[in-house]
mmCIF file of C-alpha atoms and ligand atoms in Angstrom:
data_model
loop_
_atom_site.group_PDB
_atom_site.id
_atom_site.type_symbol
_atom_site.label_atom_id
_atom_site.label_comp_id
_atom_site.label_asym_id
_atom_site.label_seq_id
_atom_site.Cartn_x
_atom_site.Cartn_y
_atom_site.Cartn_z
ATOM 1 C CA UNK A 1450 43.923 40.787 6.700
ATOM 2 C CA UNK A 1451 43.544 40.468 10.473
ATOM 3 C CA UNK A 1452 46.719 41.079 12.811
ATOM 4 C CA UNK A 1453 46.918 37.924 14.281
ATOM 5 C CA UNK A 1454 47.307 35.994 10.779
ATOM 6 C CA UNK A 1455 50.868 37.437 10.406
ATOM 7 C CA UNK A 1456 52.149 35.079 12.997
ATOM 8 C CA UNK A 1457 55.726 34.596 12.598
ATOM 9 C CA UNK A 1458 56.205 31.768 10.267
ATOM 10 C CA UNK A 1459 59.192 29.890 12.691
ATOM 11 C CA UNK A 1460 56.287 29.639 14.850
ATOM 12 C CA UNK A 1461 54.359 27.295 13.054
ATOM 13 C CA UNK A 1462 56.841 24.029 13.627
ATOM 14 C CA UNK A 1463 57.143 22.746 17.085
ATOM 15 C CA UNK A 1464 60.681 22.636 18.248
ATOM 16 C CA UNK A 1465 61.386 19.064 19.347
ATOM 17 C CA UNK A 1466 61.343 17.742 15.451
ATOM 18 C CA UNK A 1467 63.829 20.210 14.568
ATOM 19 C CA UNK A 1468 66.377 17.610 14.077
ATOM 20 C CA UNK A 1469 65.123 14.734 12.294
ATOM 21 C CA UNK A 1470 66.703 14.025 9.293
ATOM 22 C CA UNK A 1471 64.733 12.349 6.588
ATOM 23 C CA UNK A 1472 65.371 9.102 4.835
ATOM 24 C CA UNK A 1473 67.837 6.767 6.671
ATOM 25 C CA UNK A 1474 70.844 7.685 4.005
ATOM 26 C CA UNK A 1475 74.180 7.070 5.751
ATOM 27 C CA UNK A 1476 75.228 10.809 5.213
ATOM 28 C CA UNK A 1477 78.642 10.804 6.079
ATOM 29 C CA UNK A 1478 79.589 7.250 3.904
ATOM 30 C CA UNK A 1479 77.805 9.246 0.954
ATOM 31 C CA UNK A 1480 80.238 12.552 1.709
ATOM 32 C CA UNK A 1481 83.580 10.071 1.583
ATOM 33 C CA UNK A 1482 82.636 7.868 -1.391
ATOM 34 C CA UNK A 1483 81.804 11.090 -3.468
ATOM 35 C CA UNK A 1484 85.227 12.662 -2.555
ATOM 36 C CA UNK A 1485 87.238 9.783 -2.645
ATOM 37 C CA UNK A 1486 85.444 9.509 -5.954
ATOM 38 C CA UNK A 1487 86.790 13.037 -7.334
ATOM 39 C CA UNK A 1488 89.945 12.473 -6.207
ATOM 40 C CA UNK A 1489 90.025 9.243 -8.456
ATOM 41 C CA UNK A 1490 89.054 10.625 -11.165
ATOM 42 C CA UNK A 1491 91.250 14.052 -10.912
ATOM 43 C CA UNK A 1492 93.582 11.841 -10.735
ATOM 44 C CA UNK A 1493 93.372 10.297 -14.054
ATOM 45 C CA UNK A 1494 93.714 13.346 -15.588
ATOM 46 C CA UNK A 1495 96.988 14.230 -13.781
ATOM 47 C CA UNK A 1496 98.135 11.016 -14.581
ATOM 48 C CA UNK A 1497 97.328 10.800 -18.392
ATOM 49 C CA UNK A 1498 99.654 15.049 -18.176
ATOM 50 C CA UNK A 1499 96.475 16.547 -19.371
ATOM 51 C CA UNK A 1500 95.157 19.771 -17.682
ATOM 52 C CA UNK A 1501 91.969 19.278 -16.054
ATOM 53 C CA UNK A 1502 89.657 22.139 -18.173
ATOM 54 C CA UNK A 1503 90.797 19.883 -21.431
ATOM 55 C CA UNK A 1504 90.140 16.753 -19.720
ATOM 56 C CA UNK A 1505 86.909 17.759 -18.820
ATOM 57 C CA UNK A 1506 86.139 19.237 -22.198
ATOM 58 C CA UNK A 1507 86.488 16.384 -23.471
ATOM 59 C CA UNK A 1508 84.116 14.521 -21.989
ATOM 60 C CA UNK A 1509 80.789 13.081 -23.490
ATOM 61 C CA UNK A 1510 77.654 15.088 -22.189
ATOM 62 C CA UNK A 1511 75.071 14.135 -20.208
ATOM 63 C CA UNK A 1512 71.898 17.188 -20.358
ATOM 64 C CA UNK A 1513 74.194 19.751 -21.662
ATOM 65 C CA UNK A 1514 76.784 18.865 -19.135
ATOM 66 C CA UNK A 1515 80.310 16.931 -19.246
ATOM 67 C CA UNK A 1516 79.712 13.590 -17.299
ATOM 68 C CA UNK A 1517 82.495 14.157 -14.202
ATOM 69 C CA UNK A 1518 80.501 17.543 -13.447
ATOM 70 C CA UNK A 1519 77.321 15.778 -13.521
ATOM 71 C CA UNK A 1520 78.105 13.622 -11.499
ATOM 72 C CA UNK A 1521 79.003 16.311 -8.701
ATOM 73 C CA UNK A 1522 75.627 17.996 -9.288
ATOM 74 C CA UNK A 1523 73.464 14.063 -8.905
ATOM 75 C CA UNK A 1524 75.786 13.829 -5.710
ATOM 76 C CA UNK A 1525 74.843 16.751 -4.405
ATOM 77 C CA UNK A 1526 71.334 16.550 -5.237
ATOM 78 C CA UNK A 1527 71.667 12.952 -3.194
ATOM 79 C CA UNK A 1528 73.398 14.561 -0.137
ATOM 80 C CA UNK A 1529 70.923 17.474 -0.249
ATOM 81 C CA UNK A 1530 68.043 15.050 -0.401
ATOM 82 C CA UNK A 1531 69.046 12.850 2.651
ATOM 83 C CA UNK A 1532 69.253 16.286 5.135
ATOM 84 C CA UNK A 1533 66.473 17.598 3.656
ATOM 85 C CA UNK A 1534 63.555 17.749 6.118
ATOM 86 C CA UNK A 1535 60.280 19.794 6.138
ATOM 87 C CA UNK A 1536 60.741 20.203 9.647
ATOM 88 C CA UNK A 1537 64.666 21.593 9.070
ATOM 89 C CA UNK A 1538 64.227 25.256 8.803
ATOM 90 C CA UNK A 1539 66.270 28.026 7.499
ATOM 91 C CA UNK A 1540 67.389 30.260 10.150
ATOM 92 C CA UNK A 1541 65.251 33.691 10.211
ATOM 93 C CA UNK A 1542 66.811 36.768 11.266
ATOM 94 C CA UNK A 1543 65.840 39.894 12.931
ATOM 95 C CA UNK A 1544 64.523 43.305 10.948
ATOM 96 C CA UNK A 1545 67.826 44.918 11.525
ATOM 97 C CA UNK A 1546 69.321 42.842 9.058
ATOM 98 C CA UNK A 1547 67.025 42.931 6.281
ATOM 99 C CA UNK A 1548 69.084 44.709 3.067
ATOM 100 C CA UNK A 1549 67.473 47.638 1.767
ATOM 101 C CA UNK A 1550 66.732 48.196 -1.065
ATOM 102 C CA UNK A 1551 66.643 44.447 -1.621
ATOM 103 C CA UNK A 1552 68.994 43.812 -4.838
ATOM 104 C CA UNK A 1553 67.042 43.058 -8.419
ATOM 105 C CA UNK A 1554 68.649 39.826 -10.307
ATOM 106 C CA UNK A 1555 67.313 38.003 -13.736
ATOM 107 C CA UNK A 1556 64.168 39.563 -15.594
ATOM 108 C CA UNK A 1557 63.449 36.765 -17.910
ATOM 109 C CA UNK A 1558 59.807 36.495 -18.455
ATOM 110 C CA UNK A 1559 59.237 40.017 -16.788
ATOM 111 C CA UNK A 1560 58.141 43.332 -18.505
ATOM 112 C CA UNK A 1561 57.426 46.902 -17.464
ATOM 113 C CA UNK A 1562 54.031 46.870 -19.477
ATOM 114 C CA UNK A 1563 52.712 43.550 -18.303
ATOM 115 C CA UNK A 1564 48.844 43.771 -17.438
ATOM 116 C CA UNK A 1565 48.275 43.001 -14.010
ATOM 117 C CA UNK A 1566 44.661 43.645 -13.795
ATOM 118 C CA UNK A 1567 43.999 40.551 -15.717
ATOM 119 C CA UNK A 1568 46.838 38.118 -14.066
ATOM 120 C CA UNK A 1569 45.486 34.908 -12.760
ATOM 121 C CA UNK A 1570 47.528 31.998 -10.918
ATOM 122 C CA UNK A 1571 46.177 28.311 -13.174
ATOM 123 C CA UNK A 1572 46.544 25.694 -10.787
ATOM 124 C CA UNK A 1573 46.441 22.579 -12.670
ATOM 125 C CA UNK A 1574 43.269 24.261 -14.674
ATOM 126 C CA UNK A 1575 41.625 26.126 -11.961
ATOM 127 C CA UNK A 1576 42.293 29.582 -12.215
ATOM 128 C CA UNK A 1577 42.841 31.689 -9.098
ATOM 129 C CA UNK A 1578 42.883 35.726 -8.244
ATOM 130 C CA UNK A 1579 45.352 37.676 -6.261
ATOM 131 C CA UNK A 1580 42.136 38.357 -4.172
ATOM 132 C CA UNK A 1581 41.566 34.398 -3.690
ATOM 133 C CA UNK A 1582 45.342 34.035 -2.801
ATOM 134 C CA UNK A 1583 45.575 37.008 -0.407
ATOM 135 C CA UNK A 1584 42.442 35.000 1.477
ATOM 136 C CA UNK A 1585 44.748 32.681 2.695
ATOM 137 C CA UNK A 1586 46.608 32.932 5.954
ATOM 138 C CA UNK A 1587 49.302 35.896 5.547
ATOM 139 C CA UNK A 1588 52.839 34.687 6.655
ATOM 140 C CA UNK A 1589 56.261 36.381 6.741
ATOM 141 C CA UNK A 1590 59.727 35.239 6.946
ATOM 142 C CA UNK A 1591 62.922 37.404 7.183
ATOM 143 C CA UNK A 1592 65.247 34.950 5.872
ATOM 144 C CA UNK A 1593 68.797 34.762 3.522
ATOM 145 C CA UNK A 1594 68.084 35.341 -0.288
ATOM 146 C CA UNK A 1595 71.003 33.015 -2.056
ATOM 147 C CA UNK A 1596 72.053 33.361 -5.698
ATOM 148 C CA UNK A 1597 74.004 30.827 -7.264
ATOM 149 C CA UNK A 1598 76.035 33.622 -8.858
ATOM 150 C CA UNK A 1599 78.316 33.857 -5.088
ATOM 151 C CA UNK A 1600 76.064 36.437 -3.167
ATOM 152 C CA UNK A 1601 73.036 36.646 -0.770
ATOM 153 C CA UNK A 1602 71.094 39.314 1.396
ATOM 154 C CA UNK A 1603 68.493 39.004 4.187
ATOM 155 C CA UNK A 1604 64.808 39.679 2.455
ATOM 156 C CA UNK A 1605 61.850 39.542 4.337
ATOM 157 C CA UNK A 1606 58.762 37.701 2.612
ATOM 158 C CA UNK A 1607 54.897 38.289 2.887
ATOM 159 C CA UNK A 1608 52.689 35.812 1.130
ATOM 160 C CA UNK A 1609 51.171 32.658 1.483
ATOM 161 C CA UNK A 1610 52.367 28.852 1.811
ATOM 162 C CA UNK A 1611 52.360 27.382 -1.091
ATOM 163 C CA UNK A 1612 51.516 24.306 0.717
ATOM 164 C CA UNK A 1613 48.487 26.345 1.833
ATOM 165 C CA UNK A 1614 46.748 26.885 -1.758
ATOM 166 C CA UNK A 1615 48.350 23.122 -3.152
ATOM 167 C CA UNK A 1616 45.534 22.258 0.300
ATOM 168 C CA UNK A 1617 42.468 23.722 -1.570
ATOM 169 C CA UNK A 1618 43.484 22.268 -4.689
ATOM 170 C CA UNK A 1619 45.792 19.049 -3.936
ATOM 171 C CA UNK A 1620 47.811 16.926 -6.508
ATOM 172 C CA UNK A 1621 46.957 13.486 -7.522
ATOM 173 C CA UNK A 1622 48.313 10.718 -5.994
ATOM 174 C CA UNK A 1623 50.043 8.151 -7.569
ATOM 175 C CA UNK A 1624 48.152 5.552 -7.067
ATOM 176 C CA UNK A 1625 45.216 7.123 -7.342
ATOM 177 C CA UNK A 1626 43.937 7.319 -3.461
ATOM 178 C CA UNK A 1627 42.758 10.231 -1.827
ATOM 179 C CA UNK A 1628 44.909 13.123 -1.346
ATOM 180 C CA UNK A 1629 46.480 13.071 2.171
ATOM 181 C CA UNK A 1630 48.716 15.350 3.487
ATOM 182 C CA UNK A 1631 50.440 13.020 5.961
ATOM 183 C CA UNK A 1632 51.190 11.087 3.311
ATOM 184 C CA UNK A 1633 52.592 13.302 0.662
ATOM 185 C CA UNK A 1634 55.122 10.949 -0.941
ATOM 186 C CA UNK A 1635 52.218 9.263 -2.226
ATOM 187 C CA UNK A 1636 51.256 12.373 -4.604
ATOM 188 C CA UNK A 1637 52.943 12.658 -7.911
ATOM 189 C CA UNK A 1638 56.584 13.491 -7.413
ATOM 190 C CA UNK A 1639 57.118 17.392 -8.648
ATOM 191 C CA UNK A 1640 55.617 20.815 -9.363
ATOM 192 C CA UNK A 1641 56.248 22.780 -12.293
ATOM 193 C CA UNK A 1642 55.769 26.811 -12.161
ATOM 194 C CA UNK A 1643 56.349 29.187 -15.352
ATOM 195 C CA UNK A 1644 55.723 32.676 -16.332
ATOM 196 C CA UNK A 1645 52.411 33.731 -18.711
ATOM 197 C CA UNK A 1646 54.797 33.656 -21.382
ATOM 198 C CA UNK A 1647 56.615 29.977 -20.517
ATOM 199 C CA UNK A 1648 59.699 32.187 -20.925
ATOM 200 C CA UNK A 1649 61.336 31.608 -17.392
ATOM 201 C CA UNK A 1650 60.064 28.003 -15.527
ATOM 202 C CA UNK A 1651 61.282 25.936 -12.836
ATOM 203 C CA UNK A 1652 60.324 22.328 -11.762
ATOM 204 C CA UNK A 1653 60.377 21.618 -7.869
ATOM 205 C CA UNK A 1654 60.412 18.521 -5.688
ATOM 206 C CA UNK A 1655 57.352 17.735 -4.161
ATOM 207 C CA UNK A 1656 58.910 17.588 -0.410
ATOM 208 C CA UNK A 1657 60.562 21.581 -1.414
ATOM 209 C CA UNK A 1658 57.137 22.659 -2.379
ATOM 210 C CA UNK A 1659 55.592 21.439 0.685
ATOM 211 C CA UNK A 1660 58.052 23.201 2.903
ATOM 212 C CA UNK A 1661 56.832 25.445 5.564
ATOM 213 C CA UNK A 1662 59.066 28.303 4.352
ATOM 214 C CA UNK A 1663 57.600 27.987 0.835
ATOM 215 C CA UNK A 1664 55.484 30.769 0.274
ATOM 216 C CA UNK A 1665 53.500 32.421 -2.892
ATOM 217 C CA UNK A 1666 54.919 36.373 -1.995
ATOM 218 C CA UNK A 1667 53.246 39.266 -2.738
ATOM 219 C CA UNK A 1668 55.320 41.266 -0.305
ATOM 220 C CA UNK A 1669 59.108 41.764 -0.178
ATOM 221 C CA UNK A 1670 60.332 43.571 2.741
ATOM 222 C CA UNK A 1671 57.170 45.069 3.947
ATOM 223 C CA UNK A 1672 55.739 46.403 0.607
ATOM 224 C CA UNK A 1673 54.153 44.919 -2.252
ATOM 225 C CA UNK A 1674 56.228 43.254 -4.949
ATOM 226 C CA UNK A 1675 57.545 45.660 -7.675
ATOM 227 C CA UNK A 1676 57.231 44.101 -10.772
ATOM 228 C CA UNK A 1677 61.262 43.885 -10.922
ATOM 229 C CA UNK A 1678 60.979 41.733 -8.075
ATOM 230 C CA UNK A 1679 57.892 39.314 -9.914
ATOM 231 C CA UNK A 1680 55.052 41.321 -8.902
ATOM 232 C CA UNK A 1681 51.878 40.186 -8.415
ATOM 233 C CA UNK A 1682 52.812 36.708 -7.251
ATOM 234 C CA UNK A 1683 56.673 34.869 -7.043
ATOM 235 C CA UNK A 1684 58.345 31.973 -5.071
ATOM 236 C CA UNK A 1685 60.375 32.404 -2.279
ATOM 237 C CA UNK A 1686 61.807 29.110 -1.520
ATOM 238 C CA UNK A 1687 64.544 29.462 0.646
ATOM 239 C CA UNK A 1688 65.676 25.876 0.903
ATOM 240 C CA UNK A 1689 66.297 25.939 -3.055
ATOM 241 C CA UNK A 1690 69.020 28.746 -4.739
ATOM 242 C CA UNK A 1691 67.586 31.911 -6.244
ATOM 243 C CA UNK A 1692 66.935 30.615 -9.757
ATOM 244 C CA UNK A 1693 64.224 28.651 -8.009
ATOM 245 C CA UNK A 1694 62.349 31.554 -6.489
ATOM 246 C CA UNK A 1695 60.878 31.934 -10.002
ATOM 247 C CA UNK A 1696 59.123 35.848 -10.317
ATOM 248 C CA UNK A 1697 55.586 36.533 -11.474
ATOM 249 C CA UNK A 1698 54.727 32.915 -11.644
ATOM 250 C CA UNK A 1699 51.243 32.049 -13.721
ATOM 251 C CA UNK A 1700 51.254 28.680 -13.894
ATOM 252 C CA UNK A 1701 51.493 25.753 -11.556
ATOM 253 C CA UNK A 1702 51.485 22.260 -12.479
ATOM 254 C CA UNK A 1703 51.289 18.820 -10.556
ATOM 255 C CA UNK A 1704 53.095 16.164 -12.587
ATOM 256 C CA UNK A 1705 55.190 12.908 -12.256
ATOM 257 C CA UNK A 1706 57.199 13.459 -14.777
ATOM 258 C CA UNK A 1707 60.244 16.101 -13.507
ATOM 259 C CA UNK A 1708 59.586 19.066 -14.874
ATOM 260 C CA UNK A 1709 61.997 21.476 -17.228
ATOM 261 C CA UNK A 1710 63.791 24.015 -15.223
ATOM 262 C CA UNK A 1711 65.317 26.752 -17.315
ATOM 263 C CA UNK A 1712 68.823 27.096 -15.439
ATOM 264 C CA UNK A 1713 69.159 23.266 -15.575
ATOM 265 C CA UNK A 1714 68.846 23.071 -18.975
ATOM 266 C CA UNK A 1715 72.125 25.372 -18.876
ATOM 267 C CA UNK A 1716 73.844 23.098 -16.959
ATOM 268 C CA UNK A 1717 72.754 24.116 -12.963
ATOM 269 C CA UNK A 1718 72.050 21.386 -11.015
ATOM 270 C CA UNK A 1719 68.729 20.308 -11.508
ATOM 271 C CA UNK A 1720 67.226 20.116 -7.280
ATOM 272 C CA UNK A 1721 69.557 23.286 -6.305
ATOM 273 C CA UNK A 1722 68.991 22.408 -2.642
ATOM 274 C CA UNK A 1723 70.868 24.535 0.002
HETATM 275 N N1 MTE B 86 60.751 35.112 -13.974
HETATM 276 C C1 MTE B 86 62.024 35.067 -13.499
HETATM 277 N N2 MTE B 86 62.237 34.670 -12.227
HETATM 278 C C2 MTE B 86 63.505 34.625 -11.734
HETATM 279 C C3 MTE B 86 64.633 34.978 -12.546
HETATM 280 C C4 MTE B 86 64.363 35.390 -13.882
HETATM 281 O O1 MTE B 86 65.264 35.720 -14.673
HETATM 282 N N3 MTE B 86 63.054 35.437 -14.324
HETATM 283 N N4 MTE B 86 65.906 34.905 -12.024
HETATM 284 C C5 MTE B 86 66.127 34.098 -10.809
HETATM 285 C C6 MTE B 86 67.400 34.390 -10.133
HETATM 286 S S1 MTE B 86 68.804 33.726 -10.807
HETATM 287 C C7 MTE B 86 67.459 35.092 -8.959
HETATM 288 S S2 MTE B 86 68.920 35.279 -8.101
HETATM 289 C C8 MTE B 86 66.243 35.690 -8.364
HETATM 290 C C9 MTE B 86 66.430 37.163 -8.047
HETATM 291 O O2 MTE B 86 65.286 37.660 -7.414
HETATM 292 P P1 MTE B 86 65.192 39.218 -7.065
HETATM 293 O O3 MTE B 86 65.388 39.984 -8.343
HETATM 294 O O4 MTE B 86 63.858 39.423 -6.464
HETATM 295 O O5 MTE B 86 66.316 39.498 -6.092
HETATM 296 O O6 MTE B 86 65.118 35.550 -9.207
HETATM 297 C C10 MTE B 86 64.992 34.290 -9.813
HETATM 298 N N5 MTE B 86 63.691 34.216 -10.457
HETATM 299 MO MO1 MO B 87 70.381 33.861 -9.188
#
C-alpha cells in the first residue's frame, strides 16, 4: 500500500456542500408535531391515573415493540432521514484523542478458533479475498465510536469504503437500468451484512452504505483488527450506532426488501441513525 493512498478521508468531500440537507422535509414542523404528539398521548395516561410503565405495557405490539415506543423510534428514523446527507460528515478528531486500548463490546457471531485463512467476503455471489479488498484505496478516519448502551470513545479506522468495493460490484437498480452512481436512489433500497454463521446481521439503508465514512476496516487504531474487534473485515459506520458496525462480516447482500437486523428484532430502532 503506497503512502499517498492513506489520504485523510475528510479530504475526500469538498467543503462548500457541507451543508445541504437532503430531501426537502420541513425539519423543525416534524420536531413539534412529534413532541406535541408525546405529550398527547402521556397525557392520556395521566389522565386515565395509570402510571406510564403499565400504560405502556399494555399496549398492543408492533415488531416486538409497544405501539407509543414505536412510534418514537419511526419518528426518529424520519427526522434522522431528512438531515441525513452523504455530504454531512461526522466530525474527525486528532490522534491525541484516540482511546487506547479501544474498549471490546458484543461477540455474537465471533470465536477465538475461527479460521481466517479461509474467510472470504460474498458479495451478492462473488466471493472476494482480504487480498482483493486491501487492493482498494486505504482510508482512515479517527472518529467517535457510539454504543447505544450510553457510552462512546474516539477509534481510529483503516479500511476501505464500502462504497468503493459496492463500485466493482454494484447493486441492481430498480428498474432495471444501468447502475449509476449519481443516481443511487435508483438501486434497490438496502444492504444486508451477516457473520459466516448468520448469527449476528444488520440491514443498512442504501444512502448509509454509500456514505463516505463507511468503510470495510481491517485496522482499528493503527493495527490490524483483533478478532475481538471482528477481525479480518467489520463495518465502521459512524453515522449509524454501534450495533450497526457489525464485526467479521462475510456476507453482503443487495436487496429491496429491508433486511433483518438482529438488535431491531429486540426492539432497537430499526435505521439507528446518529
Ligand atoms: N458480529 C458482531 N458484531 C457486533 C456486535 C456483536 O455482538 N457481534 N455488537 C455490536 C455492538 S452493540 C457494538 S457497541 C460494537 C462494539 O464494537 P467493538 O467491540 O469493536 O468496540 O460492535 C457491534 N458489532
Ligand atoms: Mo453497542
Amino acid at each position: 500500500m503506497t503512502e499517498d493512498a492513506k489520504e485523510p478521508i475528510v479530504e475526500e468531500t469538498p467543503a462548500e456542500v457541507e451543508v445541504e440537507v437532503a430531501d426537502s422535509v420541513d425539519v423543525d414542523g416534524e420536531v413539534r408535531r412529534l413532541s406535541r404528539r408525546g405529550f398527547i398521548t402521556f397525557g392520556a395516561a395521566a389522565a386515565a391515573g395509570i402510571g406510564a410503565y403499565e400504560w405502556l405495557r399494555s399496549r398492543p405490539r408492533i415488531e416486538g415493540v409497544e405501539w407509543p415506543l414505536r412510534r418514537v423510534l419511526e419518528g426518529n428514523e424520519r427526522l434522522a432521514k431528512a438531515y441525513f446527507s452523504r455530504h454531512r460528515l461526522n466530525p474527525t478528531y486528532s490522534p491525541s484523542r484516540i482511546k487506547r486500548p479501544a474498549r471490546i463490546n458484543g461477540g455474537v457471531g465471533l470465536d477465538a478458533n475461527f479460521d481466517m485463512a479461509s474467510w472470504k467476503l460474498d458479495v451478492n455471489g462473488t466471493q472476494l479475498t482480504l487480498d482483493d479488498i486491501r487492493k482498494l484505496p486505504k482510508r482512515t478516519m479517527i472518529t467517535e465510536f457510539r454504543c447505544i448502551e450510553g457510552w462512546s470513545q474516539i477509534v481510529q479506522w483503516g479500511g476501505v469504503r464500502l462504497e468503493d468495493v459496492m463500485r466493482e460490484l454494484p447493486p441492481p437498480t430498480r428498474d432495471g437500468s444501468r447502475p449509476d452512481f449519481d443516481n443511487p436512489q435508483r438501486f434497490v433500497r438496502y444492504v444486508g451484512m451477516e457473520t459466516s454463521d448468520r448469527a449476528y446481521y444488520v440491514g443498512l439503508d442504501m444512502k448509509s452504505a454509500l456514505h463516505p465514512q463507511t468503510l470495510l476496516a481491517y485496522e482499528i487504531n493503527g493495527q490490524p483488527l483483533i478478532w475481538q474487534h471482528g477481525a479480518p473485515l467489520r463495518l465502521a459506520i459512524p453515522v449509524k450506532y454501534g450495533v450497526k458496525n457489525i464485526k467479521r462480516v462475510s456476507r453482503i447482500r443487495y436487496t429491496d426488501v429491508r433486511p433483518a437486523d438482529y438488535w431491531a428484532e429486540r426492539g432497537y430502532d430499526w435505521y439507528c441513525g446518529l
